[in-house]
């Protein structure tokens, strides 16, 4: 027959107090009067309480609330959604007989409320557990929800004790205090541990100058920041593509993450391919329009017809006379020829001057090809903007008719050949233009430039999962870094190399080189080649005639004079 322990029964019914209840109250009072390393609210503490349904713990809670009647408090055991509530700096969760799984669900419900704060101090009140595994499971709940400052108060009325339990680090080695006098040492052990070598997973999204990765090293502003963070708080940072706690951008989904801005802004830039320069034939024909070239052709046809069909009125070659001057004495030209040649010379003068001026301006303009400068000008052009997903540019309606949605292989092939523009973060655009395009092994065959007008302003920063255990430490460290001016220092260190490359390119820039004069080289080669061919032909014809030509051309006379001088000297 089991004997009834009347004293224990009275304690459980809340009719009398017990040393274990007093110890539990003292521990809660110590937590309240000595808040954790979280920023203290103006009221000192703001309580979030999940009330018990047990007489023993209900008595402890009533005595606690009587002890601190002025502290703001929220009593809830379930989801409240977006209801405006006091922020929480101390959670008191009473689950005397619940299993660890039920406690996890309770904390998960509380995390959906607008006042969720995993950086606060958590105290879970339970009754005595004989199996240590049940206690370890409680601390696993804290790890899953990103709670670092979590404690378990386990009541043992049979021993007149309430144990305050704490798990040291990832190994869950239990440390405990039985009296309030041992609490300072217990909390000191927690502060020494820091983050106890935890892994902090960060998305390795490349964005200049914040994070850059290549085959050999990682650098950037965030790289320096998180390295110093790991050194201060005793943790390990890992950059990986998925399963991360920190994303290096500001998300609007604040119900899933907490955002941290670093005090600077960026935007999206459009990188546009330069139009390739046309060839020699284009430049030679570009000064005149097609109708004007047709008019010139008509003049040539008329000149040939006049010399061919009306030889007795136009005995001299009109075209040669207009181009190279008189082909005979003045008396040999008839009055109709003189009038026609005069009119043709006047027209030829205006045409030649207009052609030369237009050709020169076209050459100069080709050296400094005008670029598109505004989004409006780009939208009105025929330049396509390549994207992999329409969501990337959905917000920019004025560019929708320029959008070209392609598959990933075609997208990168089009980039290499300059078939379309693309949108990218402005820092990455500068890195691409000044570094990637200058590489000797660059795969890009067309030069690009950045549109001067950019869009999509946003603040620089990163988002941390609401269940990450490093949120509080990040909040503290960002404040220290900002006060020390390290954001600007790390930025200058990162962009220094790129700035040096840009300045060196401006100093060594050649405004005119041999490639720009290729069209002139073609003209000179054709001109000198034709002159040399005519000279050789004339010399050959003169020697074949055996000197019977009584009126030789100037090249033949010159050649004969050179031969005579050489023979006299010999």
Coordinates of C-alpha atoms in Angstrom, one line a residue:
X1 CA 0.0 0.0 0.0
X2 CA 1.4 3.4 -1.0
X3 CA 1.6 5.9 1.8
X4 CA 0.3 9.4 1.1
X5 CA 2.9 12.2 1.6
X6 CA 0.6 14.9 3.0
X7 CA 3.2 17.6 2.8
X8 CA 4.0 17.0 -0.8
X9 CA 0.2 16.8 -1.5
X10 CA -0.3 20.2 0.1
X11 CA 2.6 21.7 -1.8
X12 CA 1.3 20.3 -5.1
X13 CA -2.1 21.8 -4.4
X14 CA -0.6 25.1 -3.6
X15 CA -1.9 25.2 0.0
X16 CA 1.6 25.7 1.4
X17 CA 4.9 26.9 0.1
X18 CA 7.9 24.8 -0.2
X19 CA 11.7 25.4 -0.4
X20 CA 11.7 24.3 -4.0
X21 CA 9.0 26.8 -4.9
X22 CA 11.0 29.5 -3.1
X23 CA 14.1 28.5 -5.0
X24 CA 12.2 28.6 -8.3
X25 CA 10.9 32.1 -7.4
X26 CA 14.4 33.3 -6.5
X27 CA 15.8 32.0 -9.8
X28 CA 13.1 33.8 -11.8
X29 CA 13.7 37.0 -9.8
X30 CA 17.4 36.7 -10.6
X31 CA 16.7 36.4 -14.3
X32 CA 14.4 39.4 -14.1
X33 CA 16.8 41.6 -12.2
X34 CA 19.9 40.5 -14.2
X35 CA 18.8 40.6 -17.9
X36 CA 20.9 39.0 -20.6
X37 CA 23.2 40.7 -23.1
X38 CA 20.2 41.8 -25.1
X39 CA 19.4 45.5 -25.3
X40 CA 17.3 46.3 -22.2
X41 CA 13.8 47.9 -22.8
X42 CA 12.9 51.1 -21.0
X43 CA 10.7 49.1 -18.5
X44 CA 13.6 47.0 -17.5
X45 CA 12.0 43.7 -18.7
X46 CA 9.1 42.9 -20.9
X47 CA 7.6 39.5 -20.1
X48 CA 6.1 36.9 -22.4
X49 CA 4.4 34.3 -20.2
X50 CA 2.9 31.0 -21.3
X51 CA 0.9 30.3 -18.1
X52 CA 0.7 26.9 -16.4
X53 CA -2.2 24.6 -15.7
X54 CA -0.4 23.2 -12.6
X55 CA -1.2 24.3 -9.0
X56 CA 2.4 24.3 -7.9
X57 CA 3.8 26.4 -10.8
X58 CA 0.7 28.6 -10.8
X59 CA 1.5 29.5 -7.2
X60 CA 5.0 30.4 -8.3
X61 CA 3.8 32.5 -11.2
X62 CA 1.3 34.4 -9.0
X63 CA 4.0 35.2 -6.4
X64 CA 6.3 36.3 -9.2
X65 CA 3.8 38.7 -10.8
X66 CA 3.1 40.2 -7.3
X67 CA 6.8 40.7 -6.9
X68 CA 7.0 42.7 -10.3
X69 CA 3.6 44.2 -10.8
X70 CA 4.7 47.1 -13.1
X71 CA 6.5 45.1 -15.8
X72 CA 4.7 44.9 -19.1
X73 CA 3.6 41.3 -19.8
X74 CA 1.9 39.2 -22.4
X75 CA 0.1 36.1 -21.5
X76 CA -0.3 33.7 -24.4
X77 CA -0.2 30.0 -25.1
X78 CA -1.0 30.1 -28.9
X79 CA -0.7 32.0 -32.1
X80 CA -1.8 35.6 -32.1
X81 CA -0.6 36.6 -35.6
X82 CA 0.0 40.3 -36.3
X83 CA -1.6 41.6 -33.1
X84 CA 0.5 44.4 -31.7
X85 CA 2.2 43.1 -28.5
X86 CA 5.0 44.2 -26.3
X87 CA 8.4 43.0 -27.4
X88 CA 9.8 40.1 -25.3
X89 CA 13.0 40.2 -23.4
X90 CA 12.2 37.4 -21.0
X91 CA 10.1 34.3 -21.9
X92 CA 8.6 32.3 -19.1
X93 CA 7.2 29.0 -20.4
X94 CA 5.4 26.8 -17.9
X95 CA 5.1 23.2 -19.2
X96 CA 5.4 21.0 -16.1
X97 CA 4.4 17.6 -17.5
X98 CA 4.8 18.2 -21.2
X99 CA 7.2 16.3 -23.4
X100 CA 10.0 18.1 -25.3
X101 CA 8.0 17.8 -28.5
X102 CA 5.0 19.7 -26.9
X103 CA 7.4 22.4 -25.6
X104 CA 8.8 22.8 -29.1
X105 CA 5.3 23.3 -30.6
X106 CA 4.6 25.9 -27.9
X107 CA 7.7 27.9 -28.7
X108 CA 6.9 27.5 -32.4
X109 CA 3.5 29.0 -31.8
X110 CA 5.1 31.9 -29.9
X111 CA 7.5 32.5 -32.8
X112 CA 4.6 33.4 -35.1
X113 CA 3.7 36.4 -33.0
X114 CA 4.8 39.9 -33.9
X115 CA 6.8 40.2 -30.7
X116 CA 9.0 37.2 -31.2
X117 CA 12.6 37.7 -30.1
X118 CA 14.9 34.7 -30.2
X119 CA 17.7 36.8 -28.6
X120 CA 15.7 37.1 -25.4
X121 CA 16.2 34.9 -22.4
X122 CA 14.1 31.8 -22.2
X123 CA 13.2 29.9 -19.1
X124 CA 11.2 26.6 -19.4
X125 CA 9.7 25.3 -16.1
X126 CA 9.2 21.6 -15.8
X127 CA 8.8 19.0 -13.1
X128 CA 11.3 16.4 -12.2
X129 CA 12.6 14.2 -15.0
X130 CA 14.2 10.9 -14.2
X131 CA 15.6 10.3 -17.7
X132 CA 18.3 12.7 -18.6
X133 CA 17.5 12.3 -22.3
X134 CA 14.2 14.2 -21.7
X135 CA 16.2 17.1 -20.3
X136 CA 18.6 17.1 -23.3
X137 CA 15.6 17.3 -25.7
X138 CA 14.6 20.5 -24.1
X139 CA 17.9 22.1 -25.0
X140 CA 17.6 20.8 -28.6
X141 CA 14.3 22.8 -28.8
X142 CA 16.4 25.9 -28.1
X143 CA 18.9 25.1 -30.8
X144 CA 16.2 24.5 -33.4
X145 CA 14.5 27.8 -32.7
X146 CA 17.8 29.8 -32.6
X147 CA 17.6 30.5 -28.9
X148 CA 21.0 30.9 -27.3
X149 CA 20.1 32.2 -23.8
X150 CA 17.9 29.3 -22.8
X151 CA 17.5 27.7 -19.3
X152 CA 15.4 24.9 -17.8
X153 CA 14.1 25.2 -14.3
X154 CA 13.3 21.7 -13.0
X155 CA 11.4 21.5 -9.7
X156 CA 12.1 18.6 -7.3
X157 CA 9.9 19.2 -4.2
X158 CA 10.8 15.8 -2.9
X159 CA 14.4 17.2 -2.4
X160 CA 13.3 20.7 -1.6
X161 CA 15.3 21.9 -4.7
X162 CA 14.7 23.6 -8.0
X163 CA 17.6 23.0 -10.4
X164 CA 18.5 25.8 -12.9
X165 CA 20.0 23.9 -15.9
X166 CA 22.1 25.2 -18.7
X167 CA 23.6 23.3 -21.6
X168 CA 27.2 24.3 -22.3
X169 CA 27.6 24.6 -26.1
X170 CA 26.9 22.1 -28.8
X171 CA 27.8 19.1 -26.7
X172 CA 24.9 19.8 -24.3
X173 CA 27.1 19.1 -21.3
X174 CA 24.8 20.1 -18.5
X175 CA 25.7 22.8 -15.9
X176 CA 23.4 23.7 -13.1
X177 CA 22.8 25.8 -10.1
X178 CA 20.8 24.7 -7.0
X179 CA 20.7 28.0 -5.2
X180 CA 20.5 31.6 -6.3
X181 CA 24.0 32.2 -5.0
X182 CA 25.3 29.9 -7.7
X183 CA 23.5 31.8 -10.5
X184 CA 26.3 34.4 -11.2
X185 CA 28.8 31.7 -11.8
X186 CA 26.4 29.8 -14.1
X187 CA 25.7 32.9 -16.2
X188 CA 29.4 33.7 -16.3
X189 CA 30.1 30.3 -17.9
X190 CA 27.6 31.1 -20.6
X191 CA 29.2 34.5 -21.4
X192 CA 32.7 32.9 -21.7
X193 CA 31.5 30.4 -24.3
X194 CA 30.4 33.0 -26.8
X195 CA 29.0 31.0 -29.8
X196 CA 31.1 28.0 -28.9
X197 CA 32.5 27.3 -32.3
X198 CA 29.1 27.2 -34.0
X199 CA 28.9 27.2 -37.8
X200 CA 27.3 30.3 -39.3
X201 CA 26.2 29.5 -42.9
X202 CA 26.2 32.5 -45.3
X203 CA 25.0 32.6 -48.9
X204 CA 27.9 33.0 -51.3
X205 CA 26.2 35.4 -53.6
X206 CA 28.9 37.4 -55.4
X207 CA 28.3 41.1 -55.4
X208 CA 31.1 43.6 -55.8
X209 CA 32.5 45.1 -53.5
X210 CA 30.7 43.1 -50.8
X211 CA 31.7 39.5 -51.7
X212 CA 33.9 38.2 -54.5
X213 CA 35.0 34.6 -54.9
X214 CA 37.4 32.9 -57.4
X215 CA 39.3 29.7 -57.5
X216 CA 41.9 30.8 -55.0
X217 CA 40.4 33.2 -52.5
X218 CA 37.4 35.1 -51.1
X219 CA 37.4 38.8 -50.4
X220 CA 35.1 41.7 -50.0
X221 CA 33.5 43.8 -47.3
X222 CA 31.3 41.1 -45.9
X223 CA 34.2 38.7 -45.9
X224 CA 36.2 41.0 -43.6
X225 CA 33.1 41.7 -41.5
X226 CA 32.2 38.0 -40.9
X227 CA 35.8 37.0 -40.3
X228 CA 36.1 39.6 -37.5
X229 CA 32.7 38.5 -36.2
X230 CA 33.9 34.9 -36.0
X231 CA 37.0 36.0 -34.2
X232 CA 35.2 38.0 -31.6
X233 CA 32.3 35.6 -30.9
X234 CA 34.1 32.3 -31.2
X235 CA 32.3 30.8 -34.2
X236 CA 33.0 29.6 -37.7
X237 CA 31.7 31.3 -40.9
X238 CA 31.0 29.2 -44.0
X239 CA 30.0 30.6 -47.4
X240 CA 27.8 28.1 -49.3
X241 CA 25.0 28.2 -51.9
X242 CA 22.1 26.7 -49.8
X243 CA 21.0 25.8 -46.3
X244 CA 22.1 29.2 -45.0
X245 CA 21.2 31.4 -42.0
X246 CA 22.3 34.7 -43.6
X247 CA 21.4 36.0 -47.1
X248 CA 23.5 39.0 -48.3
X249 CA 20.5 41.2 -49.4
X250 CA 17.6 42.8 -47.7
X251 CA 14.4 40.7 -48.0
X252 CA 11.0 42.1 -47.5
X253 CA 9.8 38.9 -46.0
X254 CA 10.3 40.1 -42.4
X255 CA 8.1 37.3 -41.0
X256 CA 10.9 34.9 -41.9
X257 CA 14.0 37.1 -41.4
X258 CA 15.5 40.0 -39.6
X259 CA 17.2 42.7 -41.8
X260 CA 20.4 44.6 -41.0
X261 CA 21.3 47.7 -43.1
X262 CA 24.9 48.9 -43.3
X263 CA 24.2 52.5 -44.3
X264 CA 24.9 52.6 -48.1
X265 CA 22.8 52.2 -51.2
X266 CA 23.1 50.5 -54.6
X267 CA 21.0 49.8 -57.6
X268 CA 20.7 47.8 -60.8
X269 CA 22.6 48.9 -63.9
X270 CA 22.1 48.0 -67.6
X271 CA 25.2 46.8 -69.4
X272 CA 24.8 47.6 -73.1
X273 CA 27.0 46.2 -76.0
X274 CA 28.7 48.8 -78.2
X275 CA 27.6 48.8 -81.8
X276 CA 30.4 47.4 -84.1
X277 CA 31.9 49.8 -86.6
X278 CA 31.0 49.3 -90.2
X279 CA 33.5 48.4 -92.9
X280 CA 35.2 50.4 -95.6
X281 CA 32.4 50.0 -98.2
X282 CA 29.9 51.4 -95.7
X283 CA 32.1 54.4 -95.0
X284 CA 32.7 55.1 -98.7
X285 CA 29.0 55.0 -99.6
X286 CA 27.7 56.5 -96.3
X287 CA 28.1 60.3 -97.2
X288 CA 25.4 60.2 -99.9
X289 CA 22.0 58.7 -99.8
X290 CA 20.8 56.1 -102.4
X291 CA 18.9 58.6 -104.5
X292 CA 21.9 60.9 -104.7
X293 CA 24.1 58.0 -105.8
X294 CA 21.6 57.2 -108.5
X295 CA 21.7 60.8 -109.7
X296 CA 25.5 60.5 -109.9
X297 CA 25.2 57.4 -111.9
X298 CA 22.8 59.1 -114.3
X299 CA 25.3 61.9 -114.9
X300 CA 27.9 59.2 -115.8
X301 CA 25.5 57.5 -118.2
X302 CA 24.6 60.8 -119.9
X303 CA 28.3 61.6 -120.3
X304 CA 29.0 58.3 -122.0
X305 CA 26.0 58.5 -124.2
X306 CA 26.9 62.0 -125.5
X307 CA 30.4 60.9 -126.4
X308 CA 29.2 57.7 -128.0
X309 CA 26.1 58.8 -129.9
X310 CA 26.8 62.4 -130.7
X311 CA 30.6 62.3 -131.4
X312 CA 30.5 65.1 -133.9
X313 CA 29.1 67.5 -131.3
X314 CA 31.0 66.1 -128.3
X315 CA 34.4 64.8 -129.7
X316 CA 36.3 65.1 -126.4
X317 CA 35.8 62.9 -123.4
X318 CA 33.5 64.8 -121.1
X319 CA 34.1 62.7 -118.0
X320 CA 37.9 62.9 -118.2
X321 CA 37.7 66.6 -118.8
X322 CA 35.5 67.2 -115.7
X323 CA 37.7 64.9 -113.5
X324 CA 41.2 65.8 -114.7
X325 CA 41.0 69.0 -116.7
X326 CA 41.3 69.8 -120.4
X327 CA 42.2 66.9 -122.7
X328 CA 42.9 69.1 -125.7
X329 CA 43.5 72.7 -126.7
X330 CA 40.8 75.3 -126.2
X331 CA 39.9 75.5 -129.9
X332 CA 39.1 71.7 -129.9
X333 CA 36.0 72.2 -127.7
X334 CA 32.7 73.1 -129.3
X335 CA 30.3 75.6 -127.6
X336 CA 27.9 72.9 -126.5
X337 CA 30.9 71.0 -124.9
X338 CA 32.0 74.1 -123.1
X339 CA 28.6 74.8 -121.6
X340 CA 28.1 71.2 -120.5
X341 CA 31.5 70.9 -119.0
X342 CA 31.1 74.2 -117.1
X343 CA 27.8 73.0 -115.6
X344 CA 29.3 69.6 -114.8
X345 CA 32.4 71.2 -113.1
X346 CA 30.1 73.4 -110.9
X347 CA 28.0 70.4 -109.9
X348 CA 31.2 68.3 -109.3
X349 CA 32.6 71.0 -107.1
X350 CA 29.6 71.0 -104.7
X351 CA 29.3 67.2 -104.8
X352 CA 33.0 66.6 -104.0
X353 CA 33.1 69.2 -101.2
X354 CA 30.0 67.7 -99.6
X355 CA 31.3 64.2 -100.0
X356 CA 34.7 65.0 -98.4
X357 CA 33.1 66.9 -95.5
X358 CA 30.6 64.1 -94.8
X359 CA 33.2 61.4 -95.1
X360 CA 35.5 63.1 -92.6
X361 CA 32.8 63.7 -90.1
X362 CA 31.7 60.0 -90.4
X363 CA 35.3 58.9 -89.7
X364 CA 35.5 61.2 -86.6
X365 CA 32.1 60.1 -85.4
X366 CA 33.1 56.5 -85.7
X367 CA 36.0 57.0 -83.2
X368 CA 33.6 58.3 -80.5
X369 CA 30.4 56.4 -81.3
X370 CA 27.6 58.0 -79.4
X371 CA 26.2 55.8 -76.7
X372 CA 22.7 55.5 -75.2
X373 CA 22.6 57.3 -71.9
X374 CA 19.1 57.0 -70.5
X375 CA 16.6 54.2 -69.9
X376 CA 14.1 56.0 -72.1
X377 CA 16.5 56.0 -75.0
X378 CA 17.2 52.3 -74.5
X379 CA 13.5 51.6 -74.3
X380 CA 13.0 53.3 -77.7
X381 CA 15.9 51.5 -79.3
X382 CA 15.9 48.0 -80.9
X383 CA 18.5 46.7 -78.3
X384 CA 17.1 43.6 -76.6
X385 CA 17.6 43.0 -72.8
X386 CA 18.3 39.4 -72.1
X387 CA 16.9 37.8 -68.9
X388 CA 16.6 34.3 -67.7
X389 CA 13.4 34.9 -65.8
X390 CA 10.8 37.6 -66.4
X391 CA 10.6 38.2 -62.6
X392 CA 14.0 39.8 -62.8
X393 CA 12.7 42.7 -64.8
X394 CA 8.9 42.5 -64.1
X395 CA 8.9 45.7 -62.0
X396 CA 10.3 47.9 -64.8
X397 CA 7.4 48.2 -67.2
X398 CA 9.0 50.7 -69.6
X399 CA 11.6 48.0 -70.6
X400 CA 9.1 45.1 -71.1
X401 CA 9.0 45.4 -74.9
X402 CA 12.9 45.1 -75.0
X403 CA 12.9 42.0 -72.9
X404 CA 14.2 38.8 -74.5
X405 CA 13.7 35.7 -72.3
X406 CA 16.2 33.0 -73.2
X407 CA 17.6 29.7 -71.8
X408 CA 20.8 29.7 -69.8
X409 CA 23.1 28.4 -72.6
X410 CA 21.8 30.9 -75.2
X411 CA 21.9 33.7 -72.6
X412 CA 25.7 33.3 -72.0
X413 CA 26.4 32.8 -75.7
X414 CA 24.5 36.0 -76.5
X415 CA 26.6 37.8 -73.9
X416 CA 29.8 36.6 -75.4
X417 CA 28.8 37.9 -78.8
X418 CA 27.1 41.1 -77.7
X419 CA 23.7 40.3 -79.0
X420 CA 21.7 41.8 -76.1
X421 CA 22.1 44.0 -73.0
X422 CA 21.7 42.6 -69.5
X423 CA 20.8 43.9 -66.1
X424 CA 23.1 43.4 -63.1
X425 CA 23.9 45.0 -59.7
X426 CA 25.9 48.2 -60.3
X427 CA 29.0 46.9 -58.4
X428 CA 29.1 43.8 -60.5
X429 CA 28.6 45.8 -63.7
X430 CA 31.7 47.9 -62.9
X431 CA 33.7 44.7 -62.0
X432 CA 32.6 43.2 -65.3
X433 CA 33.5 46.2 -67.4
X434 CA 36.8 47.2 -65.9
X435 CA 38.2 43.8 -64.9
X436 CA 36.6 40.9 -66.8
X437 CA 36.6 42.7 -70.1
X438 CA 40.3 43.5 -69.8
X439 CA 41.4 40.0 -69.3
X440 CA 43.6 38.6 -72.1
X441 CA 41.6 35.3 -72.1
X442 CA 38.2 37.1 -72.0
X443 CA 35.5 35.3 -74.0
X444 CA 33.6 38.5 -74.7
X445 CA 34.1 39.6 -78.3
X446 CA 32.2 42.8 -78.2
X447 CA 32.9 45.8 -75.9
X448 CA 30.3 46.9 -73.4
X449 CA 29.4 50.1 -71.5
X450 CA 27.3 50.9 -68.5
X451 CA 24.1 53.0 -69.0
X452 CA 24.6 56.2 -67.0
X453 CA 21.1 56.1 -65.7
X454 CA 20.4 53.3 -63.3
X455 CA 17.3 52.2 -61.4
X456 CA 16.1 49.9 -58.6
X457 CA 17.6 51.8 -55.6
X458 CA 17.9 49.7 -52.5
X459 CA 19.9 49.7 -49.3
X460 CA 22.9 47.5 -48.8
X461 CA 22.6 44.9 -46.0
X462 CA 21.8 41.3 -45.2
X463 CA 19.0 39.3 -43.8
X464 CA 19.2 36.8 -41.0
X465 CA 16.9 34.0 -40.4
X466 CA 14.5 34.6 -37.4
X467 CA 15.7 31.3 -36.0
X468 CA 19.4 32.0 -36.3
X469 CA 21.2 31.9 -32.9
X470 CA 23.6 34.8 -33.9
X471 CA 21.0 37.6 -34.4
X472 CA 21.8 39.3 -31.1
X473 CA 25.5 39.1 -31.7
X474 CA 25.2 40.5 -35.2
X475 CA 23.1 43.4 -33.9
X476 CA 25.8 44.3 -31.4
X477 CA 28.7 43.8 -33.8
X478 CA 27.2 45.9 -36.6
X479 CA 26.9 48.8 -34.1
X480 CA 30.6 48.4 -33.2
X481 CA 31.7 48.3 -36.8
X482 CA 29.7 51.3 -37.8
X483 CA 31.0 53.4 -34.9
X484 CA 34.6 52.4 -35.8
X485 CA 34.1 53.4 -39.5
X486 CA 35.2 50.0 -40.7
X487 CA 32.6 49.8 -43.4
X488 CA 34.3 52.6 -45.3
X489 CA 37.7 51.2 -44.6
X490 CA 36.9 47.8 -45.9
X491 CA 35.2 49.3 -48.9
X492 CA 38.3 51.4 -49.8
X493 CA 40.5 48.3 -49.5
X494 CA 38.3 46.3 -51.7
X495 CA 37.8 48.8 -54.5
X496 CA 41.4 50.0 -54.5
X497 CA 42.6 47.4 -57.0
X498 CA 39.7 48.1 -59.4
X499 CA 40.3 51.9 -59.1
X500 CA 44.0 51.4 -60.0
X501 CA 43.0 49.4 -63.1
X502 CA 40.6 52.1 -64.2
X503 CA 43.0 54.9 -63.7
X504 CA 45.8 53.1 -65.5
X505 CA 43.4 52.5 -68.4
X506 CA 42.6 56.2 -68.6
X507 CA 46.3 57.2 -68.6
X508 CA 47.2 54.7 -71.3
X509 CA 44.1 55.3 -73.4
X510 CA 44.8 55.8 -77.1
X511 CA 42.2 58.0 -78.8
X512 CA 43.6 57.0 -82.3
X513 CA 45.4 53.9 -83.3
X514 CA 46.2 51.9 -86.4
X515 CA 42.9 49.9 -86.2
X516 CA 41.0 53.2 -86.4
X517 CA 42.9 54.1 -89.6
X518 CA 42.3 50.9 -91.3
X519 CA 40.0 52.5 -93.8
X520 CA 42.6 55.1 -94.7
X521 CA 45.2 52.4 -95.2
X522 CA 42.9 50.7 -97.7
X523 CA 42.5 53.9 -99.6
X524 CA 46.2 54.5 -99.7
X525 CA 47.0 51.0 -100.8
X526 CA 44.4 51.2 -103.6
X527 CA 45.7 54.6 -104.7
X528 CA 49.4 53.9 -104.7
X529 CA 48.9 50.4 -106.2
X530 CA 46.9 51.8 -109.1
X531 CA 49.5 54.5 -109.7
X532 CA 52.3 52.0 -109.7
X533 CA 50.4 49.8 -112.1
X534 CA 49.8 52.6 -114.5
X535 CA 53.4 53.6 -114.3
X536 CA 54.7 50.1 -115.1
X537 CA 52.1 49.8 -117.9
X538 CA 53.2 53.1 -119.5
X539 CA 56.9 52.2 -119.3
X540 CA 56.3 48.8 -120.8
X541 CA 54.2 50.3 -123.7
X542 CA 56.9 52.9 -124.4
X543 CA 59.6 50.2 -124.8
X544 CA 57.4 48.0 -126.9
X545 CA 56.6 51.0 -129.3
X546 CA 60.4 51.3 -129.9
X547 CA 60.4 55.1 -129.3
X548 CA 57.9 55.8 -132.2
X549 CA 55.6 57.7 -129.9
X550 CA 56.3 61.4 -130.6
X551 CA 54.2 62.7 -127.6
X552 CA 55.0 60.4 -124.7
X553 CA 53.3 60.8 -121.4
X554 CA 55.2 62.4 -118.5
X555 CA 56.2 59.1 -116.8
X556 CA 57.9 57.9 -120.0
X557 CA 59.8 61.1 -120.4
X558 CA 60.9 61.0 -116.9
X559 CA 62.1 57.4 -117.3
X560 CA 64.1 58.2 -120.4
X561 CA 65.7 61.2 -118.8
X562 CA 66.9 59.0 -115.9
X563 CA 68.4 56.5 -118.3
X564 CA 70.2 59.3 -120.2
X565 CA 71.7 60.7 -117.0
X566 CA 72.8 57.3 -115.8
X567 CA 74.6 56.6 -119.2
X568 CA 76.4 60.0 -119.1
X569 CA 77.7 59.3 -115.6
X570 CA 78.8 55.9 -116.7

